[in-house]
CSV table of C-alpha atoms and ligand atoms in Angstrom, one decimal:
chain,number,residue,atom,x,y,z
O,1,MET,CA,-0.2,0.0,0.1
O,2,PRO,CA,2.4,2.7,-1.0
O,3,PHE,CA,0.0,5.8,-0.9
O,4,VAL,CA,-1.2,4.6,2.5
O,5,SER,CA,0.5,6.1,5.6
O,6,LYS,CA,2.0,4.1,8.2
O,7,ARG,CA,-0.2,5.7,10.8
O,8,VAL,CA,-3.5,4.7,8.9
O,9,GLN,CA,-2.4,0.9,8.6
O,10,GLY,CA,-1.8,0.7,12.1
O,11,ILE,CA,-5.3,1.4,12.7
O,12,PRO,CA,-6.6,-1.7,15.0
O,13,PRO,CA,-9.2,-3.3,12.7
O,14,TYR,CA,-12.5,-2.7,14.0
O,15,LEU,CA,-14.1,-4.7,16.5
O,16,PHE,CA,-17.7,-4.2,15.5
O,17,SER,CA,-16.9,-5.7,11.3
O,18,VAL,CA,-17.3,-8.9,12.7
O,19,ILE,CA,-20.7,-8.2,14.5
O,20,ASP,CA,-21.3,-6.4,11.2
O,21,GLU,CA,-20.2,-8.9,8.5
O,22,LYS,CA,-22.7,-11.6,10.3
O,23,LYS,CA,-25.3,-9.3,10.4
O,24,LYS,CA,-25.2,-8.7,6.8
O,25,ARG,CA,-25.2,-12.6,5.9
O,26,LEU,CA,-28.3,-12.9,7.9
O,27,GLN,CA,-30.3,-10.2,6.6
O,28,ALA,CA,-29.2,-11.6,3.0
O,29,LYS,CA,-31.2,-15.1,4.4
O,30,GLY,CA,-34.3,-13.1,5.5
O,31,MET,CA,-33.9,-12.9,9.1
O,32,ASP,CA,-35.4,-9.8,10.8
O,33,ILE,CA,-32.6,-7.8,12.5
O,34,ILE,CA,-33.1,-5.7,15.6
O,35,ASP,CA,-30.1,-3.6,15.7
O,36,LEU,CA,-29.2,-2.1,19.8
O,37,GLY,CA,-25.8,-1.4,18.5
O,38,ILE,CA,-26.5,1.9,16.8
O,39,GLY,CA,-25.2,4.9,19.1
O,40,ALA,CA,-27.6,7.6,17.3
O,41,PRO,CA,-31.2,9.1,18.4
O,42,ASP,CA,-34.1,7.4,16.0
O,43,LEU,CA,-36.2,10.6,16.8
O,44,PRO,CA,-36.7,13.6,14.3
O,45,THR,CA,-34.9,16.9,15.0
O,46,PRO,CA,-37.7,19.2,17.1
O,47,ASP,CA,-39.8,21.1,14.0
O,48,PHE,CA,-39.1,24.4,15.7
O,49,ILE,CA,-35.2,24.1,14.9
O,50,VAL,CA,-36.5,22.7,11.4
O,51,LYS,CA,-38.0,25.7,10.7
O,52,ARG,CA,-35.1,28.0,11.6
O,53,LEU,CA,-33.2,26.4,9.5
O,54,THR,CA,-35.9,26.9,6.5
O,55,LYS,CA,-36.1,30.3,7.2
O,56,GLU,CA,-32.1,30.6,7.7
O,57,LEU,CA,-31.7,28.9,4.0
O,58,ALA,CA,-33.9,31.9,2.3
O,59,ASP,CA,-31.1,34.7,2.9
O,60,PRO,CA,-28.1,34.4,0.7
O,61,LEU,CA,-26.2,36.3,3.2
O,62,ASN,CA,-26.3,32.9,4.9
O,63,PHE,CA,-24.4,31.3,2.0
O,64,LYS,CA,-20.8,32.7,2.8
O,65,TYR,CA,-18.0,31.7,4.7
O,66,SER,CA,-18.7,31.3,8.3
O,67,GLY,CA,-16.0,33.1,10.5
O,68,TYR,CA,-13.7,30.5,11.6
O,69,ALA,CA,-14.4,30.7,15.4
O,70,GLY,CA,-18.6,30.2,14.4
O,71,CYS,CA,-21.0,32.8,14.1
O,72,GLN,CA,-21.6,35.3,17.0
O,73,GLU,CA,-25.2,34.1,17.5
O,74,PHE,CA,-24.0,30.4,18.5
O,75,ARG,CA,-21.3,30.8,20.3
O,76,GLU,CA,-23.5,33.7,22.0
O,77,ALA,CA,-26.2,31.0,22.5
O,78,VAL,CA,-23.6,28.4,23.9
O,79,ALA,CA,-22.8,30.8,26.5
O,80,ALA,CA,-26.3,31.5,27.7
O,81,PHE,CA,-27.1,28.1,28.0
O,82,TYR,CA,-23.8,27.6,30.0
O,83,LYS,CA,-25.2,30.4,32.4
O,84,ASN,CA,-28.7,29.4,32.0
O,85,TYR,CA,-28.5,25.6,33.0
O,86,TYR,CA,-24.9,25.6,34.9
O,87,GLU,CA,-24.1,29.4,36.3
O,88,VAL,CA,-20.9,29.4,34.9
O,89,ASP,CA,-20.0,32.4,32.7
O,90,LEU,CA,-18.0,32.2,29.2
O,91,ASP,CA,-17.0,34.9,27.3
O,92,PRO,CA,-18.2,34.2,24.0
O,93,ASN,CA,-15.3,35.0,21.9
O,94,THR,CA,-12.5,33.4,23.9
O,95,GLU,CA,-14.0,30.2,25.5
O,96,VAL,CA,-16.7,29.4,23.2
O,97,LEU,CA,-15.6,27.7,19.7
O,98,THR,CA,-18.2,26.7,17.3
O,99,LEU,CA,-17.2,22.6,16.0
O,100,ILE,CA,-18.4,20.6,13.1
O,101,GLY,CA,-19.8,18.1,15.4
O,102,SER,CA,-17.7,17.3,18.6
O,103,LYS,CA,-16.2,14.4,16.9
O,104,GLU,CA,-14.7,16.7,14.5
O,105,GLY,CA,-13.3,19.1,17.7
O,106,ILE,CA,-11.9,15.6,19.3
O,107,ALA,CA,-9.9,14.8,16.7
O,108,HIS,CA,-8.3,18.3,16.1
O,109,ILE,CA,-7.8,19.1,19.9
O,110,ILE,CA,-5.5,16.9,19.8
O,111,PRO,CA,-2.4,17.6,17.8
O,112,ALA,CA,-3.9,21.3,19.4
O,113,MET,CA,-2.3,19.7,22.4
O,114,ILE,CA,-0.1,17.4,22.6
O,115,ASP,CA,3.3,16.5,20.2
O,116,PRO,CA,4.0,13.0,18.8
O,117,GLY,CA,5.4,10.9,21.6
O,118,ASP,CA,3.0,13.0,24.0
O,119,VAL,CA,1.1,10.7,27.0
O,120,VAL,CA,-3.0,10.7,26.7
O,121,LEU,CA,-4.9,9.4,29.4
O,122,ILE,CA,-7.5,7.4,27.8
O,123,PRO,CA,-10.5,6.4,29.5
O,124,ASP,CA,-11.1,2.4,29.7
O,125,PRO,CA,-13.9,1.2,28.9
O,126,GLY,CA,-14.6,4.8,26.7
O,127,TYR,CA,-15.7,6.1,23.5
O,128,PRO,CA,-13.0,4.7,20.9
O,129,VAL,CA,-12.8,8.2,18.8
O,130,TYR,CA,-10.3,9.5,21.5
O,131,ARG,CA,-7.7,6.5,21.3
O,132,THR,CA,-7.9,6.5,17.0
O,133,ALA,CA,-7.7,9.9,17.4
O,134,ALA,CA,-4.8,10.0,19.5
O,135,TYR,CA,-3.1,7.4,17.9
O,136,LEU,CA,-3.0,9.1,14.8
O,137,SER,CA,-2.3,12.6,16.2
O,138,GLY,CA,1.0,10.1,17.2
O,139,GLY,CA,-0.1,9.9,21.2
O,140,GLU,CA,0.8,7.4,23.5
O,141,CYS,CA,-2.1,6.0,24.8
O,142,ILE,CA,-2.2,4.7,28.0
O,143,ASP,CA,-5.3,3.4,29.5
O,144,LEU,CA,-7.4,5.4,32.1
O,145,PRO,CA,-9.2,2.6,34.3
O,146,LEU,CA,-12.3,3.4,35.4
O,147,ILE,CA,-14.1,1.8,38.5
O,148,PRO,CA,-17.4,-0.4,37.9
O,149,ASP,CA,-18.1,-0.2,41.7
O,150,GLN,CA,-17.9,3.6,41.9
O,151,ASN,CA,-20.3,4.3,38.9
O,152,TYR,CA,-16.9,4.4,36.5
O,153,ARG,CA,-14.8,7.0,38.4
O,154,PRO,CA,-11.4,7.8,37.3
O,155,ASP,CA,-8.9,5.3,39.5
O,156,TYR,CA,-5.8,7.8,39.3
O,157,LYS,CA,-4.1,5.1,41.7
O,158,GLN,CA,-3.3,2.8,38.6
O,159,VAL,CA,-1.8,5.3,36.4
O,160,SER,CA,2.0,4.9,37.1
O,161,ASP,CA,3.8,7.7,39.0
O,162,GLN,CA,6.0,7.8,34.9
O,163,HIS,CA,2.9,8.5,33.3
O,164,LYS,CA,1.4,10.7,35.9
O,165,GLU,CA,4.1,13.1,35.0
O,166,GLN,CA,4.8,12.5,30.9
O,167,ALA,CA,0.5,12.5,30.5
O,168,LYS,CA,-0.3,16.2,28.9
O,169,LEU,CA,-3.6,15.1,28.1
O,170,MET,CA,-6.5,13.5,29.8
O,171,PHE,CA,-10.4,12.3,28.5
O,172,LEU,CA,-13.2,12.0,30.5
O,173,ASN,CA,-16.7,11.1,29.4
O,174,TYR,CA,-19.9,11.9,31.7
O,175,PRO,CA,-22.5,10.9,31.2
O,176,GLY,CA,-20.8,7.9,29.8
O,177,ASN,CA,-20.7,5.7,26.4
O,178,PRO,CA,-21.0,3.2,26.5
O,179,THR,CA,-20.8,2.5,30.2
O,180,ALA,CA,-23.9,5.2,30.8
O,181,ALA,CA,-22.2,6.3,34.1
O,182,THR,CA,-23.0,9.5,35.7
O,183,VAL,CA,-21.1,11.4,38.5
O,184,GLY,CA,-21.5,14.0,41.1
O,185,ILE,CA,-19.5,17.2,40.5
O,186,ASP,CA,-16.9,15.8,43.2
O,187,VAL,CA,-15.8,13.1,40.4
O,188,LEU,CA,-15.0,16.4,38.4
O,189,GLU,CA,-13.1,18.0,41.5
O,190,GLU,CA,-10.9,15.1,41.6
O,191,ALA,CA,-10.4,14.9,37.9
O,192,VAL,CA,-9.6,19.1,38.0
O,193,ARG,CA,-7.3,18.0,41.5
O,194,PHE,CA,-5.6,15.5,39.7
O,195,ALA,CA,-5.3,17.5,36.5
O,196,LYS,CA,-3.6,20.4,38.3
O,197,ASP,CA,-1.0,18.7,40.6
O,198,HIS,CA,0.3,16.9,37.3
O,199,GLU,CA,-0.2,19.8,34.5
O,200,ILE,CA,-2.2,17.6,32.7
O,201,GLY,CA,-4.9,19.4,30.3
O,202,ILE,CA,-8.5,17.7,30.8
O,203,VAL,CA,-10.7,17.3,27.9
O,204,HIS,CA,-14.3,16.4,29.2
O,205,ASP,CA,-16.8,15.0,26.8
O,206,ALA,CA,-20.1,16.0,27.5
O,207,ALA,CA,-22.1,14.2,24.7
O,208,TYR,CA,-25.2,13.3,26.7
O,209,ASN,CA,-25.3,16.5,28.7
O,210,LEU,CA,-28.8,16.9,28.7
O,211,VAL,CA,-29.7,13.1,28.2
O,212,THR,CA,-30.9,12.7,31.9
O,213,PHE,CA,-33.4,11.2,33.7
O,214,ASP,CA,-34.8,10.5,37.1
O,215,GLY,CA,-34.7,14.4,38.0
O,216,TYR,CA,-30.5,13.8,37.4
O,217,LYS,CA,-28.8,16.8,36.4
O,218,ALA,CA,-25.5,16.0,35.2
O,219,PRO,CA,-22.5,18.7,35.9
O,220,SER,CA,-20.3,20.2,34.0
O,221,ILE,CA,-16.6,20.4,34.6
O,222,LEU,CA,-16.8,24.4,34.6
O,223,GLN,CA,-18.7,24.1,37.7
O,224,VAL,CA,-15.7,23.3,39.6
O,225,PRO,CA,-13.6,26.5,40.7
O,226,GLY,CA,-10.5,26.8,38.8
O,227,ALA,CA,-11.7,24.3,36.3
O,228,LYS,CA,-10.8,26.4,33.5
O,229,ASP,CA,-7.0,26.5,34.4
O,230,VAL,CA,-7.0,23.2,33.0
O,231,ALA,CA,-10.4,21.9,31.3
O,232,VAL,CA,-12.2,22.3,28.1
O,233,GLU,CA,-15.6,20.9,27.9
O,234,PHE,CA,-17.1,19.4,24.9
O,235,GLY,CA,-21.2,19.4,23.7
O,236,SER,CA,-23.2,18.1,20.8
O,237,LEU,CA,-26.3,18.9,19.3
O,238,SER,CA,-26.4,15.6,18.1
O,239,LYS,CA,-27.9,13.5,20.8
O,240,SER,CA,-29.9,16.2,23.2
O,241,PHE,CA,-31.6,17.5,20.0
O,242,ASN,CA,-31.6,14.6,17.5
O,243,MET,CA,-29.4,16.5,14.8
O,244,THR,CA,-26.4,13.5,14.7
O,245,GLY,CA,-26.6,14.8,10.6
O,246,TRP,CA,-26.5,18.2,10.9
O,247,ARG,CA,-22.9,18.0,12.5
O,248,ILE,CA,-22.6,21.4,15.1
O,249,GLY,CA,-20.8,21.1,18.5
O,250,TYR,CA,-19.0,23.3,20.3
O,251,VAL,CA,-16.3,23.4,23.0
O,252,VAL,CA,-16.2,25.6,26.0
O,253,GLY,CA,-13.2,26.7,28.9
O,254,ASN,CA,-9.8,27.4,28.6
O,255,LYS,CA,-9.0,29.8,26.5
O,256,GLU,CA,-5.6,28.6,25.6
O,257,ILE,CA,-6.5,25.1,24.3
O,258,ILE,CA,-9.6,27.0,22.8
O,259,ARG,CA,-7.0,29.5,20.8
O,260,ALA,CA,-4.6,26.4,19.7
O,261,LEU,CA,-7.4,24.1,18.7
O,262,SER,CA,-9.0,27.4,16.9
O,263,ILE,CA,-5.5,27.5,14.9
O,264,VAL,CA,-5.9,23.9,13.8
O,265,LYS,CA,-9.0,24.0,12.6
O,266,SER,CA,-8.6,27.5,10.8
O,267,ASN,CA,-6.2,25.6,8.4
O,268,THR,CA,-8.2,23.0,8.5
O,269,ASP,CA,-11.8,24.1,7.7
O,270,THR,CA,-14.2,27.1,7.9
O,271,SER,CA,-16.7,26.3,10.2
O,272,GLN,CA,-20.2,24.9,9.7
O,273,PHE,CA,-22.9,26.4,7.3
O,274,LEU,CA,-24.3,29.8,9.0
O,275,PRO,CA,-27.5,28.3,8.7
O,276,ILE,CA,-27.2,25.2,10.7
O,277,GLN,CA,-25.5,27.2,13.4
O,278,LYS,CA,-28.6,29.7,13.5
O,279,ALA,CA,-30.8,26.7,13.9
O,280,ALA,CA,-28.9,25.4,16.6
O,281,ALA,CA,-28.6,28.6,18.4
O,282,GLU,CA,-32.3,28.5,18.7
O,283,ALA,CA,-32.2,25.2,19.9
O,284,LEU,CA,-29.9,26.6,22.6
O,285,THR,CA,-32.1,29.3,24.1
O,286,SER,CA,-35.3,27.0,23.8
O,287,ASP,CA,-37.5,26.0,26.7
O,288,TYR,CA,-35.7,22.6,26.5
O,289,SER,CA,-39.1,21.3,26.6
O,290,THR,CA,-38.6,18.9,23.0
O,291,VAL,CA,-35.2,17.3,25.7
O,292,ASP,CA,-37.6,16.5,27.6
O,293,GLN,CA,-39.7,15.2,26.1
O,294,ASN,CA,-37.1,12.8,24.2
O,295,ASN,CA,-36.1,12.4,27.6
O,296,ARG,CA,-39.2,10.4,28.6
O,297,ILE,CA,-39.4,8.4,25.9
O,298,TYR,CA,-35.6,7.0,26.4
O,299,GLN,CA,-36.8,6.6,30.3
O,300,GLU,CA,-39.8,4.5,29.4
O,301,ARG,CA,-37.5,2.1,27.1
O,302,ARG,CA,-35.0,1.9,29.6
O,303,GLU,CA,-37.8,0.5,32.1
O,304,LYS,CA,-38.5,-2.0,29.7
O,305,MET,CA,-35.3,-3.1,28.6
O,306,VAL,CA,-33.9,-2.7,32.4
O,307,GLU,CA,-36.7,-4.9,33.7
O,308,ALA,CA,-36.2,-7.8,31.0
O,309,LEU,CA,-32.4,-7.8,31.9
O,310,GLN,CA,-33.2,-8.2,35.4
O,311,LYS,CA,-35.4,-10.9,34.7
O,312,ILE,CA,-33.4,-13.1,32.7
O,313,GLY,CA,-30.4,-12.8,35.5
O,314,ILE,CA,-28.1,-10.1,34.4
O,315,ALA,CA,-27.3,-7.4,37.1
O,316,VAL,CA,-27.8,-4.2,35.5
O,317,GLU,CA,-29.1,-1.1,37.4
O,318,LYS,CA,-31.3,1.8,36.0
O,319,PRO,CA,-28.6,3.9,34.0
O,320,ARG,CA,-29.3,8.0,35.1
O,321,GLY,CA,-27.8,9.1,32.2
O,322,SER,CA,-27.0,8.6,28.0
O,323,PHE,CA,-29.2,6.2,26.0
O,324,PHE,CA,-27.2,3.4,26.5
O,325,ILE,CA,-27.5,0.2,29.1
O,326,TRP,CA,-24.2,-1.2,30.0
O,327,ALA,CA,-24.5,-5.0,31.6
O,328,PRO,CA,-22.2,-8.3,32.2
O,329,VAL,CA,-22.9,-10.7,29.7
O,330,PRO,CA,-24.5,-13.8,31.3
O,331,LYS,CA,-21.8,-16.3,33.0
O,332,GLY,CA,-19.6,-18.6,30.8
O,333,TYR,CA,-19.9,-15.9,28.0
O,334,SER,CA,-17.1,-13.6,26.4
O,335,SER,CA,-18.2,-10.4,25.2
O,336,GLN,CA,-18.0,-11.5,21.1
O,337,GLY,CA,-19.6,-14.9,22.1
O,338,PHE,CA,-22.4,-13.0,23.9
O,339,ALA,CA,-23.3,-10.8,21.2
O,340,GLU,CA,-23.0,-13.2,18.4
O,341,LYS,CA,-25.0,-15.9,20.5
O,342,LEU,CA,-27.7,-12.9,20.4
O,343,LEU,CA,-27.3,-12.4,16.8
O,344,GLU,CA,-27.4,-15.9,15.4
O,345,GLU,CA,-30.4,-17.0,17.9
O,346,ALA,CA,-32.7,-13.9,18.1
O,347,GLY,CA,-31.7,-11.9,15.5
O,348,VAL,CA,-30.3,-8.8,17.8
O,349,VAL,CA,-27.5,-6.9,17.6
O,350,ILE,CA,-25.7,-5.6,20.7
O,351,THR,CA,-22.1,-3.8,21.1
O,352,PRO,CA,-19.2,-6.6,22.7
O,353,GLY,CA,-17.9,-4.2,25.4
O,354,ASN,CA,-14.5,-5.1,24.4
O,355,ALA,CA,-14.8,-2.8,21.2
O,356,PHE,CA,-14.6,-0.1,23.9
O,357,GLY,CA,-10.8,-1.0,25.6
O,358,PRO,CA,-9.8,-3.5,27.1
O,359,SER,CA,-12.0,-3.5,30.4
O,360,GLY,CA,-15.0,-3.5,28.5
O,361,GLU,CA,-14.3,-7.4,28.3
O,362,GLY,CA,-17.0,-9.3,30.0
O,363,TYR,CA,-20.1,-6.3,29.1
O,364,PHE,CA,-21.6,-5.9,26.0
O,365,ARG,CA,-23.7,-1.7,25.4
O,366,ILE,CA,-27.6,-1.5,24.2
O,367,SER,CA,-28.6,1.6,22.7
O,368,LEU,CA,-32.3,2.5,23.4
O,369,THR,CA,-32.8,4.2,20.2
O,370,VAL,CA,-35.0,2.1,18.5
O,371,PRO,CA,-39.0,2.2,18.3
O,372,SER,CA,-40.6,1.0,21.3
O,373,GLU,CA,-42.2,-1.4,19.6
O,374,ARG,CA,-39.0,-2.7,18.1
O,375,LEU,CA,-37.5,-2.6,21.6
O,376,THR,CA,-40.3,-4.5,22.8
O,377,GLU,CA,-39.7,-7.4,20.1
O,378,ALA,CA,-36.1,-7.5,21.2
O,379,VAL,CA,-36.8,-7.7,24.8
O,380,GLU,CA,-39.2,-10.9,24.1
O,381,ARG,CA,-36.9,-12.4,21.9
O,382,ILE,CA,-33.9,-12.3,24.4
O,383,LYS,CA,-35.9,-13.5,26.8
O,384,ALA,CA,-37.3,-16.6,24.6
O,385,LEU,CA,-33.4,-17.7,25.2
O,386,GLN,CA,-33.7,-18.8,28.3
O,387,LEU,CA,-30.3,-17.8,29.2
O,388,GLU,CA,-31.5,-17.9,33.0
O,389,VAL,CA,-29.5,-21.5,33.0
O,390,ASN,CA,-26.4,-19.9,32.4
O,391,ALA,CA,-26.6,-16.8,34.3
O,392,HIS,CA,-27.6,-18.6,37.4
O,393,VAL,CA,-24.7,-21.1,37.5
O,394,PRO,CA,-23.2,-21.0,40.8
O,395,ASP,CA,-19.5,-21.1,41.0
O,396,SER,CA,-18.3,-24.0,41.6
C,1,PLP,C1,-22.1,10.2,19.7
C,1,PLP,C2,-20.9,11.0,20.1
C,1,PLP,C3,-20.2,11.7,20.1
C,1,PLP,C4,-19.4,12.6,18.9
C,1,PLP,O1,-20.9,13.7,18.4
C,1,PLP,P1,-21.2,14.6,17.4
C,1,PLP,O2,-21.2,15.8,17.7
C,1,PLP,O3,-21.9,13.9,16.3
C,1,PLP,O4,-19.7,14.2,16.6
C,1,PLP,C5,-19.0,12.4,21.1
C,1,PLP,N1,-18.9,11.7,22.0
C,1,PLP,C6,-19.9,10.8,22.3
C,1,PLP,C7,-19.0,10.1,23.7
C,1,PLP,C8,-20.4,10.3,21.9
C,1,PLP,O5,-21.2,9.3,22.3
């Protein structure tokens, strides 16, 4: 492959591909597959946002390049959201930057913060993009283990002293994908302390900041006093306003990091289409009733799925955030083995936990982003597998 860099050739094979191929084979044979592996909302973007987009499309001035940092209205809407929702003050000109989806920001912030060979702490298990993007920027990825029994808070004790000193960047993600873990502000306070002690920049990925249940409100890392000295936070409209394909997100917090990212970005892209930014500003300055409506739907689906899993003996608690359920596989199965069994025998796709890092082995992820009837059907099929025999075998 003379035209493909060693870097790209070195990306480890995509772990979902085995399941994906199997899914396609079974579908070709006529099997009805329910895909609980997809991590994107099935619900539509709320009408008022689409209306604003349509209105902005009528103005030819909107067809020009956006400013590099994004349009003023969007950045001010992000700052207003932080003020209203978290009581955090942000300067829309220096502490907010528009992104073409938060994934874009995650990929570009790495070369803005590290040089090749620098150590990056990656939550394990975690969203796979952190690891691959850090690798593509020449970073050395070191696992930051999360503690399952303590809501997947990071276990800094397990990071060696050498890696603590070498690390320049640390990723965190609450509410978490894939773990659905939610934390109190204390966990973010501890992170800021750790980062200051070791001069590590924090990137907190808050993609699920508004997807929360049972009255739980996910904290922002910027609510920690002094967090702006070391941290930035990513947000996205993809999950909270069902806008995955629109590609709009933001980063807020530390000015120097944001400025460094804006330099990388201004040499890479020219921000998002103005009508999309303006429609997203409309979303962020709305009354959030559509977010509540979506959350009620996810919550109903969650009840259904958690109850079904508990019935077949899988130990799982109701998550307070994200639209995922993260659960241990029944005894006697690997993550991959369990995923293959569910696919072959029930026609249900789940994501094997090892796709999210070594500590994900022994777990699986279910996404609640399918229509409720399909979820009910999936639940019935899983129940019909009569897995309880395996789940209840005592240790001998
Ligand atoms: C979906 C997701 C993203 C990416 O969101 P976009 O803004 O659509 O790029 C980032 N982080 C996590 C953890 C996600 O699940």
